[in-house]
Amino acid sequence: MPASANGHPRNGGAAEAGSPDRQHGAADLARRIHIYRMMVEARLFEETAYRMFLGGLVKGTAHLAIGQEAIASAFAAAMKPDDLTFCTYRGHIHTLLRGAPPSRLLAELFGRDSGICGGKGGSMHLTDTSAGAMGCYAIVGAHLPIAVGAAWAAAERGTGQTAVCFFGDGATNIGAFHEALNMAAVWSLPVVFVCENNQYMEYTPIRSVTAVENPAADRAGAYGLDAILVDGNDADQMFDTARSAIEKARQGEGPSLIEAATYRHGGHSRADPGDYRPVDEVASWKARDPIPTYRERLLSEGASAEQLDDVEATAEEVINAAVEEARAAPAPPASVIGTNLWADGGSAWRN
Amino acid sequence: MPASANGHPRNGGAAEAGSPDRQHGAADLARRIHIYRMMVEARLFEETAYRMFLGGLVKGTAHLAIGQEAIASAFAAAMKPDDLTFCTYRGHIHTLLRGAPPSRLLAELFGRDSGICGGKGGSMHLTDTSAGAMGCYAIVGAHLPIAVGAAWAAAERGTGQTAVCFFGDGATNIGAFHEALNMAAVWSLPVVFVCENNQYMEYTPIRSVTAVENPAADRAGAYGLDAILVDGNDADQMFDTARSAIEKARQGEGPSLIEAATYRHGGHSRADPGDYRPVDEVASWKARDPIPTYRERLLSEGASAEQLDDVEATAEEVINAAVEEARAAPAPPASVIGTNLWADGGSAWRN
Amino acid sequence: MAELITYRDAVGRALAQEMERDETVYLIGEDVAAAGGVFKTTPGLRERFGPRRVRDTPISEEAIIGAAMGAAMNGLRPVAEIMFSDFLATCWDMIANQIAKTRYMTDGQVELPLVIRTANGAGVRFGAQHSQSLENWAMAVPGLKVVAPSTPQDLIELLAASIRDPDPVVFFEHKALYPTSGPVDDGELVGELGKAAVVRTGGDVTIVALAAMVPKAVAAAEILALQGVEATVVDLRCLVPLDTQTLLKACSQTGRVFTVEENPRLCGWGAEISSIIMEEAFFDLDQPVVRITTDHIPLPSADALEDATIPSAERIVDIVSRTLD
Amino acid sequence: MAELITYRDAVGRALAQEMERDETVYLIGEDVAAAGGVFKTTPGLRERFGPRRVRDTPISEEAIIGAAMGAAMNGLRPVAEIMFSDFLATCWDMIANQIAKTRYMTDGQVELPLVIRTANGAGVRFGAQHSQSLENWAMAVPGLKVVAPSTPQDLIELLAASIRDPDPVVFFEHKALYPTSGPVDDGELVGELGKAAVVRTGGDVTIVALAAMVPKAVAAAEILALQGVEATVVDLRCLVPLDTQTLLKACSQTGRVFTVEENPRLCGWGAEISSIIMEEAFFDLDQPVVRITTDHIPLPSADALEDATIPSAERIVDIVSRTLD
Ligand SMILES: Cc1ncc(C[n+]2csc(CCOP(=O)(O)OP(=O)(O)O)c2C)c(N)n1
Ligand SMILES: Cc1ncc(C[n+]2csc(CCOP(=O)(O)OP(=O)(O)O)c2C)c(N)n1
Ligand SMILES: [Mg+2]
Ligand SMILES: [Mg+2]
């Protein structure tokens, strides 16, 4: 099990688990607590990012995944260290949970020199290739074909990697979705497509612009794939689904398309209050918040309150330390503007 | 029933037919003979175009629809005069059968001044808006969203028009297909999508690059539509299918997606011999040539040999006359190069 | 009477004016209707003109632009919004290959009166995929008219003119200008495409700018004035049609021309203008036309880097002064 | 020993050379494998390197280019064919927004060693959507290298260099040149990106050309020589990196520069070159840089019209002579 840059084990929980059906043994509980730890840390990261946005430290924009943590956490637990994650602009926590150092993620959000992309990416473009976090993509749908390509290379090189590609419900209506799914299926590639259906595009409900009820699952058949519709707020169900899709990919049995029903607690981005959504809809989803739900379940299934309290306290320390570190980092010097366009380190277009 | 520019009635046969189920009455026979006439004329047009290509009169390229005539003919018969046709570079006969004058079509293929697009379009870009032939589109998939737009305008303006959009099997794997189908379904637009599945892209069999067996029909469900798979070489079945889809559109009941199984007798374009196809596959499809098959059926169901001979002879005259006319036309003068980029008739980009 | 309104509100005002006048004008795009646009440029239009004329779409840029094209072929005058100009790339075939070429390829049979509105440009820390200045992409494609206003009044006049124009127009709204305000005349406003504005007159140098670079050029001119250098500032407003007369006149009056482009350097509109001036006013020039552009790099997102990358008033002043030394 | 081969065959030879050398080089595209390419540039490669390394794709340009990008991120060196350069528009987001920007946006974390090969240009009567010269589209996007060879030898050398280059390259093959032949050296051939070729030397004027315009420029130079005008002809070969040294040197030697572009005029590469020469060699010039381009229109398909639209040797001669008068 690899240690992430900040000392927390992240990927690889899956390797320990005995069987695809969840066992309620000790190893299983440890893994579930690990998932819980990730969810808590993700939530804290996002809440912090939001505070920092309101405080003017995060410039531009930020898209939070508060409410959607079970999906990212379960997948991070199910993936091997060298598996590859592709996600969207709503990608802070996917990047974090694969093992990118939180201080450098925050520094990137703040536009600091120590940012994970040196301040050139920003909130919508976090990448940490050393953690298998292959980027957040800000143009809807673009990363689906890219993930297909990464999976293609994995298959050809026989690396045993799986590419996991997260996207929103809104992405299911763009052409790149269709092309990527078809090619992945025809070439039988090790890629897992995960639609995080949080019910909304920016402000528009997905059902008002989609010809089918379940924007991903109801289209799986168009690519010869099974319809997989799961509760994205149930970390255990997500983990089992993730594990079996990744296992299928690894066995050379081709892609999967998973639709995970979830909800973002806040608005689409920045300071959007999200008030285009019915109050009771928001309330009913908040009642199904994946984190407290999971806490209760773990408590009733063998975890101690102390253990979980400790997880929470540690997470808080980690994030607080990251904030301090990021705040202290200087702005990047203007000299980096011309670096790293080309492999030679520069950006010259002429001799 | 409108007369086309060369004096032959084309569109509107459908208006006469009594009921959506084919009746074997006199009006019905007349309509079927009309369809036969169109198929014969289409075949002759394409054979002529091919001869002219080999003779160096058609420059550039040409994509023939020999073997696929039943689809274009049945639809042309089922469409009202103001319905709109969108087709591909394989669009000579769709344009012809909506009523474009054959001499001006040939002239366009020859690059002559009297060409239907003044020599600016060419074989892949035939348009005759006065006949409702809204263009041949040479970039795969592009015209599906455009047809959606035309249908959208029809719906908003309450014109009662239906847009019919023909495309190949290969087009079902491009993003624009997906976007167009979804939007048409969500907006419930009067558009009929017709996949002419001739089994091949250029040289690649469609089944080798598509995740489902029936590239269009097996994807209808992804847009909440019924799977409609028909024999594209059976003119009667095509007509019934066309009529009911158009009727559905006209009633405001939304789009249809039809997959018509067919085959091109020749190669993809120009002088391609099409020899990447198994000999017996070609033979078995040629045995199901829509034209002789239909001739036999009509003969057995009430048409006289004389009637059909007459249809054939007339078609031959029409096409021969068109060839003479087109051959006699001069090349366009260089002065037209700068015309008709803008609505003011010119092409100035500056003052 | 002139009222002060924002560039953002000018968009809605122009659309309302035209939708009121002509019932074939429709607006479609992602989040344009119920939400009033992600940049809040179109609030209230759906309520005013109804949910059919102002309509939210799926995230399907090809379908949005394709639908606009097909509708324009069949009697509507659609205005389609592409949320960020960067996303023009996702439907570039529709724009560059279909819309731009169809009238010509059909020898005038098909008219395409449509407008593609899009939020363009940098300055709000959105990073490389949400900040591009892409007017030159559209300028390079024959058959597209290209408009990029810098003030609320121009925005209204030119958006109205674009909607009335029988040809397809790509209309670039600059997202950094949305919160800026300016005086706007009362009543119906309709401008003319292809007319540059001389927004400041001075005999020493000419600074040619577009969209968000116009206020920067004006600010630079004011600083230069303090240094005794008087600048004419030309706001191009349209790249196609291009007002070469105004340009060449300013060039002959000052003999020194500077272009200020927000786009990365290579093949920017400034290159075209430089080459036109070269070919047609060479002997009026006291010095070469100097191009001030964003470096030829994707735009970095950090505020410190973004600010140092885009041309600023200071950089303009600096380059102009150094050239005159 | 130099053998005479066609530009078409040079493509296959370069690919075979590189695929033999490096097993991470893969070729994908529509009809590239079983059929050997619609332009017959890749016959035999599938048989030689197997159906996994040479693979037919669906008609899914975004997936083709996206797959190339993702594969380049994960250890392959893919070569992706886009059948006609016009179709670059259907995957322009992948090229201009994703591939071009990713190394920079990740501050160097992601390397994208990939090549996009495409058949570019006019002259074969395919009409406006299958004949464009789009090198300037790629040149305008920071992060793309842009190559457009004019001879079989250059094609091999530069395609090999592009495949070995660690950065993404858009490689424009000119479809009217496929049947032309030229001498090609034996053995492994690898060139260098960013070097222009001086294909003819003369002291009176410099003609700068690219791809299919190179033989036309040379033909023009030969006619001009008969008229007593000696021309230097520069074949740019690459637009990015751009060999400005060779350009500026030729410019200073002749003082008179003509660019010959197949693309429609606005924002073509000639504009950029004109502006560079303007800024850096103004006082070397005896006359303005003159741009000879295709008119700013979509390309008509009729042979008579196409021939009259694209720059010809005669038009080049005519313009050069008139300028010198
Ligand atoms: C091609 C493209 N179109 C539009 C946008 C603007 N945009 C950014 S996020 C978004 C909504 C995406 O919704 P969804 O896919 O459901 O993801 P979510 O934000 O809900 O996670 C839109 C329209 C974009 N970034 N890219
Ligand atoms: C976007 C795009 N990609 C590739 C091509 C090249 N091309 C032209 S026709 C064709 C095959 C199309 O096959 P299909 O859709 O089945 O139509 P058919 O030719 O069989 O009628 C291809 C790949 C194109 N014109 N447009
Ligand atoms: Mg969503
Ligand atoms: Mg086909």
mmCIF file of N, CA and C in Angstrom, chain D residues 29-95:
data_model
loop_
_atom_site.group_PDB
_atom_site.id
_atom_site.type_symbol
_atom_site.label_atom_id
_atom_site.label_comp_id
_atom_site.label_asym_id
_atom_site.label_seq_id
_atom_site.Cartn_x
_atom_site.Cartn_y
_atom_site.Cartn_z
ATOM 1 N N GLY D 29 -6.531 5.259 -37.372
ATOM 2 C CA GLY D 29 -7.289 6.177 -38.209
ATOM 3 C C GLY D 29 -8.324 5.407 -39.002
ATOM 4 N N GLU D 30 -9.139 6.135 -39.700
ATOM 5 C CA GLU D 30 -10.196 5.514 -40.500
ATOM 6 C C GLU D 30 -9.590 4.905 -41.761
ATOM 7 N N ASP D 31 -9.799 3.626 -41.944
ATOM 8 C CA ASP D 31 -9.353 2.920 -43.151
ATOM 9 C C ASP D 31 -7.835 2.892 -43.327
ATOM 10 N N VAL D 32 -7.073 3.143 -42.274
ATOM 11 C CA VAL D 32 -5.617 3.135 -42.429
ATOM 12 C C VAL D 32 -5.042 1.725 -42.497
ATOM 13 N N ALA D 33 -5.761 0.757 -41.932
ATOM 14 C CA ALA D 33 -5.172 -0.574 -41.734
ATOM 15 C C ALA D 33 -5.476 -1.511 -42.896
ATOM 16 N N ALA D 34 -6.664 -2.112 -42.865
ATOM 17 C CA ALA D 34 -6.973 -3.111 -43.890
ATOM 18 C C ALA D 34 -6.879 -2.519 -45.292
ATOM 19 N N ALA D 35 -7.334 -1.297 -45.458
ATOM 20 C CA ALA D 35 -7.364 -0.701 -46.795
ATOM 21 C C ALA D 35 -6.073 0.035 -47.144
ATOM 22 N N GLY D 36 -5.205 0.247 -46.176
ATOM 23 C CA GLY D 36 -3.963 0.965 -46.459
ATOM 24 C C GLY D 36 -4.154 2.456 -46.671
ATOM 25 N N GLY D 37 -5.254 2.965 -46.156
ATOM 26 C CA GLY D 37 -5.465 4.419 -46.247
ATOM 27 C C GLY D 37 -6.236 4.808 -47.486
ATOM 28 N N VAL D 38 -7.106 5.800 -47.385
ATOM 29 C CA VAL D 38 -7.888 6.177 -48.561
ATOM 30 C C VAL D 38 -7.012 6.849 -49.613
ATOM 31 N N PHE D 39 -5.880 7.383 -49.194
ATOM 32 C CA PHE D 39 -4.943 7.927 -50.179
ATOM 33 C C PHE D 39 -3.827 6.918 -50.485
ATOM 34 N N LYS D 40 -4.003 5.715 -49.966
ATOM 35 C CA LYS D 40 -3.013 4.639 -50.185
ATOM 36 C C LYS D 40 -1.622 5.054 -49.723
ATOM 37 N N THR D 41 -1.604 5.706 -48.579
ATOM 38 C CA THR D 41 -0.308 6.094 -48.010
ATOM 39 C C THR D 41 0.227 5.025 -47.062
ATOM 40 N N THR D 42 -0.637 4.128 -46.586
ATOM 41 C CA THR D 42 -0.197 3.200 -45.534
ATOM 42 C C THR D 42 -0.390 1.723 -45.884
ATOM 43 N N PRO D 43 -0.331 1.367 -47.173
ATOM 44 C CA PRO D 43 -0.553 -0.047 -47.486
ATOM 45 C C PRO D 43 0.587 -0.910 -46.956
ATOM 46 N N GLY D 44 0.240 -2.095 -46.520
ATOM 47 C CA GLY D 44 1.259 -3.041 -46.075
ATOM 48 C C GLY D 44 1.694 -2.879 -44.631
ATOM 49 N N LEU D 45 1.357 -1.751 -44.024
ATOM 50 C CA LEU D 45 1.829 -1.547 -42.652
ATOM 51 C C LEU D 45 1.137 -2.503 -41.685
ATOM 52 N N ARG D 46 -0.147 -2.728 -41.910
ATOM 53 C CA ARG D 46 -0.865 -3.647 -41.032
ATOM 54 C C ARG D 46 -0.292 -5.050 -41.153
ATOM 55 N N GLU D 47 0.006 -5.454 -42.375
ATOM 56 C CA GLU D 47 0.552 -6.781 -42.576
ATOM 57 C C GLU D 47 1.924 -6.877 -41.889
ATOM 58 N N ARG D 48 2.677 -5.797 -41.966
ATOM 59 C CA ARG D 48 4.036 -5.842 -41.431
ATOM 60 C C ARG D 48 4.086 -5.718 -39.908
ATOM 61 N N PHE D 49 3.245 -4.838 -39.370
ATOM 62 C CA PHE D 49 3.355 -4.570 -37.930
ATOM 63 C C PHE D 49 2.188 -5.136 -37.125
ATOM 64 N N GLY D 50 1.273 -5.754 -37.803
ATOM 65 C CA GLY D 50 0.180 -6.416 -37.097
ATOM 66 C C GLY D 50 -1.020 -5.521 -36.894
ATOM 67 N N PRO D 51 -2.180 -6.155 -36.693
ATOM 68 C CA PRO D 51 -3.439 -5.413 -36.622
ATOM 69 C C PRO D 51 -3.624 -4.638 -35.328
ATOM 70 N N ARG D 52 -2.735 -4.810 -34.355
ATOM 71 C CA ARG D 52 -2.863 -3.995 -33.152
ATOM 72 C C ARG D 52 -2.109 -2.680 -33.330
ATOM 73 N N ARG D 53 -0.995 -2.731 -33.988
ATOM 74 C CA ARG D 53 -0.218 -1.489 -34.126
ATOM 75 C C ARG D 53 -0.723 -0.622 -35.270
ATOM 76 N N VAL D 54 -1.461 -1.208 -36.161
ATOM 77 C CA VAL D 54 -2.036 -0.434 -37.274
ATOM 78 C C VAL D 54 -3.518 -0.761 -37.278
ATOM 79 N N ARG D 55 -4.332 0.177 -36.874
ATOM 80 C CA ARG D 55 -5.699 -0.173 -36.517
ATOM 81 C C ARG D 55 -6.725 0.780 -37.111
ATOM 82 N N ASP D 56 -7.763 0.180 -37.647
ATOM 83 C CA ASP D 56 -8.880 0.971 -38.169
ATOM 84 C C ASP D 56 -9.777 1.434 -37.037
ATOM 85 N N THR D 57 -10.289 2.619 -37.180
ATOM 86 C CA THR D 57 -11.166 3.176 -36.145
ATOM 87 C C THR D 57 -12.555 3.402 -36.704
ATOM 88 N N PRO D 58 -13.522 3.591 -35.821
ATOM 89 C CA PRO D 58 -14.806 4.118 -36.290
ATOM 90 C C PRO D 58 -14.651 5.569 -36.771
ATOM 91 N N ILE D 59 -15.697 6.082 -37.376
ATOM 92 C CA ILE D 59 -15.698 7.499 -37.771
ATOM 93 C C ILE D 59 -16.007 8.306 -36.511
ATOM 94 N N SER D 60 -14.993 8.585 -35.777
ATOM 95 C CA SER D 60 -15.093 9.190 -34.443
ATOM 96 C C SER D 60 -13.840 10.020 -34.234
ATOM 97 N N GLU D 61 -13.781 11.152 -34.895
ATOM 98 C CA GLU D 61 -12.542 11.933 -34.857
ATOM 99 C C GLU D 61 -12.146 12.361 -33.447
ATOM 100 N N GLU D 62 -13.125 12.682 -32.628
ATOM 101 C CA GLU D 62 -12.756 13.087 -31.270
ATOM 102 C C GLU D 62 -12.150 11.918 -30.515
ATOM 103 N N ALA D 63 -12.708 10.739 -30.733
ATOM 104 C CA ALA D 63 -12.161 9.568 -30.061
ATOM 105 C C ALA D 63 -10.791 9.209 -30.615
ATOM 106 N N ILE D 64 -10.590 9.395 -31.894
ATOM 107 C CA ILE D 64 -9.280 9.088 -32.482
ATOM 108 C C ILE D 64 -8.208 9.980 -31.850
ATOM 109 N N ILE D 65 -8.484 11.265 -31.814
ATOM 110 C CA ILE D 65 -7.473 12.195 -31.301
ATOM 111 C C ILE D 65 -7.382 12.110 -29.782
ATOM 112 N N GLY D 66 -8.530 11.948 -29.136
ATOM 113 C CA GLY D 66 -8.502 11.766 -27.683
ATOM 114 C C GLY D 66 -7.716 10.514 -27.318
ATOM 115 N N ALA D 67 -7.940 9.445 -28.065
ATOM 116 C CA ALA D 67 -7.218 8.207 -27.779
ATOM 117 C C ALA D 67 -5.727 8.400 -27.977
ATOM 118 N N ALA D 68 -5.364 9.133 -29.006
ATOM 119 C CA ALA D 68 -3.945 9.392 -29.230
ATOM 120 C C ALA D 68 -3.364 10.160 -28.043
ATOM 121 N N MET D 69 -4.110 11.126 -27.565
ATOM 122 C CA MET D 69 -3.614 11.909 -26.431
ATOM 123 C C MET D 69 -3.449 11.034 -25.193
ATOM 124 N N GLY D 70 -4.507 10.299 -24.872
ATOM 125 C CA GLY D 70 -4.440 9.461 -23.669
ATOM 126 C C GLY D 70 -3.339 8.422 -23.779
ATOM 127 N N ALA D 71 -3.161 7.870 -24.968
ATOM 128 C CA ALA D 71 -2.121 6.859 -25.142
ATOM 129 C C ALA D 71 -0.737 7.481 -25.000
ATOM 130 N N ALA D 72 -0.590 8.703 -25.504
ATOM 131 C CA ALA D 72 0.699 9.390 -25.368
ATOM 132 C C ALA D 72 1.006 9.686 -23.899
ATOM 133 N N MET D 73 -0.047 9.894 -23.104
ATOM 134 C CA MET D 73 0.137 10.113 -21.672
ATOM 135 C C MET D 73 0.594 8.848 -20.965
ATOM 136 N N ASN D 74 0.380 7.730 -21.611
ATOM 137 C CA ASN D 74 0.591 6.456 -20.918
ATOM 138 C C ASN D 74 1.523 5.532 -21.706
ATOM 139 N N GLY D 75 2.517 6.121 -22.345
ATOM 140 C CA GLY D 75 3.613 5.293 -22.828
ATOM 141 C C GLY D 75 3.672 4.936 -24.294
ATOM 142 N N LEU D 76 2.667 5.310 -25.082
ATOM 143 C CA LEU D 76 2.778 5.067 -26.521
ATOM 144 C C LEU D 76 3.220 6.356 -27.233
ATOM 145 N N ARG D 77 3.613 6.176 -28.488
ATOM 146 C CA ARG D 77 3.879 7.325 -29.363
ATOM 147 C C ARG D 77 2.945 7.191 -30.560
ATOM 148 N N PRO D 78 1.694 7.541 -30.383
ATOM 149 C CA PRO D 78 0.718 7.301 -31.451
ATOM 150 C C PRO D 78 0.827 8.275 -32.617
ATOM 151 N N VAL D 79 0.554 7.742 -33.777
ATOM 152 C CA VAL D 79 0.357 8.559 -34.961
ATOM 153 C C VAL D 79 -1.119 8.379 -35.326
ATOM 154 N N ALA D 80 -1.869 9.473 -35.334
ATOM 155 C CA ALA D 80 -3.298 9.391 -35.636
ATOM 156 C C ALA D 80 -3.548 10.083 -36.960
ATOM 157 N N GLU D 81 -4.272 9.412 -37.828
ATOM 158 C CA GLU D 81 -4.602 10.041 -39.104
ATOM 159 C C GLU D 81 -6.002 10.646 -39.054
ATOM 160 N N ILE D 82 -6.083 11.897 -39.448
ATOM 161 C CA ILE D 82 -7.372 12.532 -39.733
ATOM 162 C C ILE D 82 -7.407 12.648 -41.250
ATOM 163 N N MET D 83 -8.372 11.957 -41.831
ATOM 164 C CA MET D 83 -8.338 11.690 -43.271
ATOM 165 C C MET D 83 -8.136 12.941 -44.117
ATOM 166 N N PHE D 84 -8.927 13.961 -43.874
ATOM 167 C CA PHE D 84 -8.773 15.258 -44.553
ATOM 168 C C PHE D 84 -8.589 16.316 -43.464
ATOM 169 N N SER D 85 -7.739 17.295 -43.726
ATOM 170 C CA SER D 85 -7.469 18.288 -42.687
ATOM 171 C C SER D 85 -8.720 19.070 -42.323
ATOM 172 N N ASP D 86 -9.645 19.162 -43.261
ATOM 173 C CA ASP D 86 -10.919 19.826 -42.971
ATOM 174 C C ASP D 86 -11.592 19.222 -41.744
ATOM 175 N N PHE D 87 -11.387 17.902 -41.543
ATOM 176 C CA PHE D 87 -12.048 17.237 -40.416
ATOM 177 C C PHE D 87 -11.364 17.533 -39.089
ATOM 178 N N LEU D 88 -10.234 18.226 -39.130
ATOM 179 C CA LEU D 88 -9.642 18.674 -37.864
ATOM 180 C C LEU D 88 -10.674 19.473 -37.074
ATOM 181 N N ALA D 89 -11.552 20.131 -37.797
ATOM 182 C CA ALA D 89 -12.586 20.929 -37.123
ATOM 183 C C ALA D 89 -13.485 20.066 -36.249
ATOM 184 N N THR D 90 -13.673 18.810 -36.627
ATOM 185 C CA THR D 90 -14.571 17.955 -35.840
ATOM 186 C C THR D 90 -13.917 17.492 -34.534
ATOM 187 N N CYS D 91 -12.615 17.679 -34.412
ATOM 188 C CA CYS D 91 -11.930 17.284 -33.171
ATOM 189 C C CYS D 91 -11.022 18.414 -32.707
ATOM 190 N N TRP D 92 -11.410 19.628 -33.020
ATOM 191 C CA TRP D 92 -10.545 20.775 -32.749
ATOM 192 C C TRP D 92 -10.371 21.013 -31.259
ATOM 193 N N ASP D 93 -11.409 20.704 -30.493
ATOM 194 C CA ASP D 93 -11.270 20.843 -29.045
ATOM 195 C C ASP D 93 -10.148 19.947 -28.538
ATOM 196 N N MET D 94 -10.128 18.728 -29.021
ATOM 197 C CA MET D 94 -9.088 17.785 -28.592
ATOM 198 C C MET D 94 -7.702 18.308 -28.937
ATOM 199 N N ILE D 95 -7.595 18.909 -30.104
ATOM 200 C CA ILE D 95 -6.288 19.353 -30.565
ATOM 201 C C ILE D 95 -5.898 20.677 -29.916
#
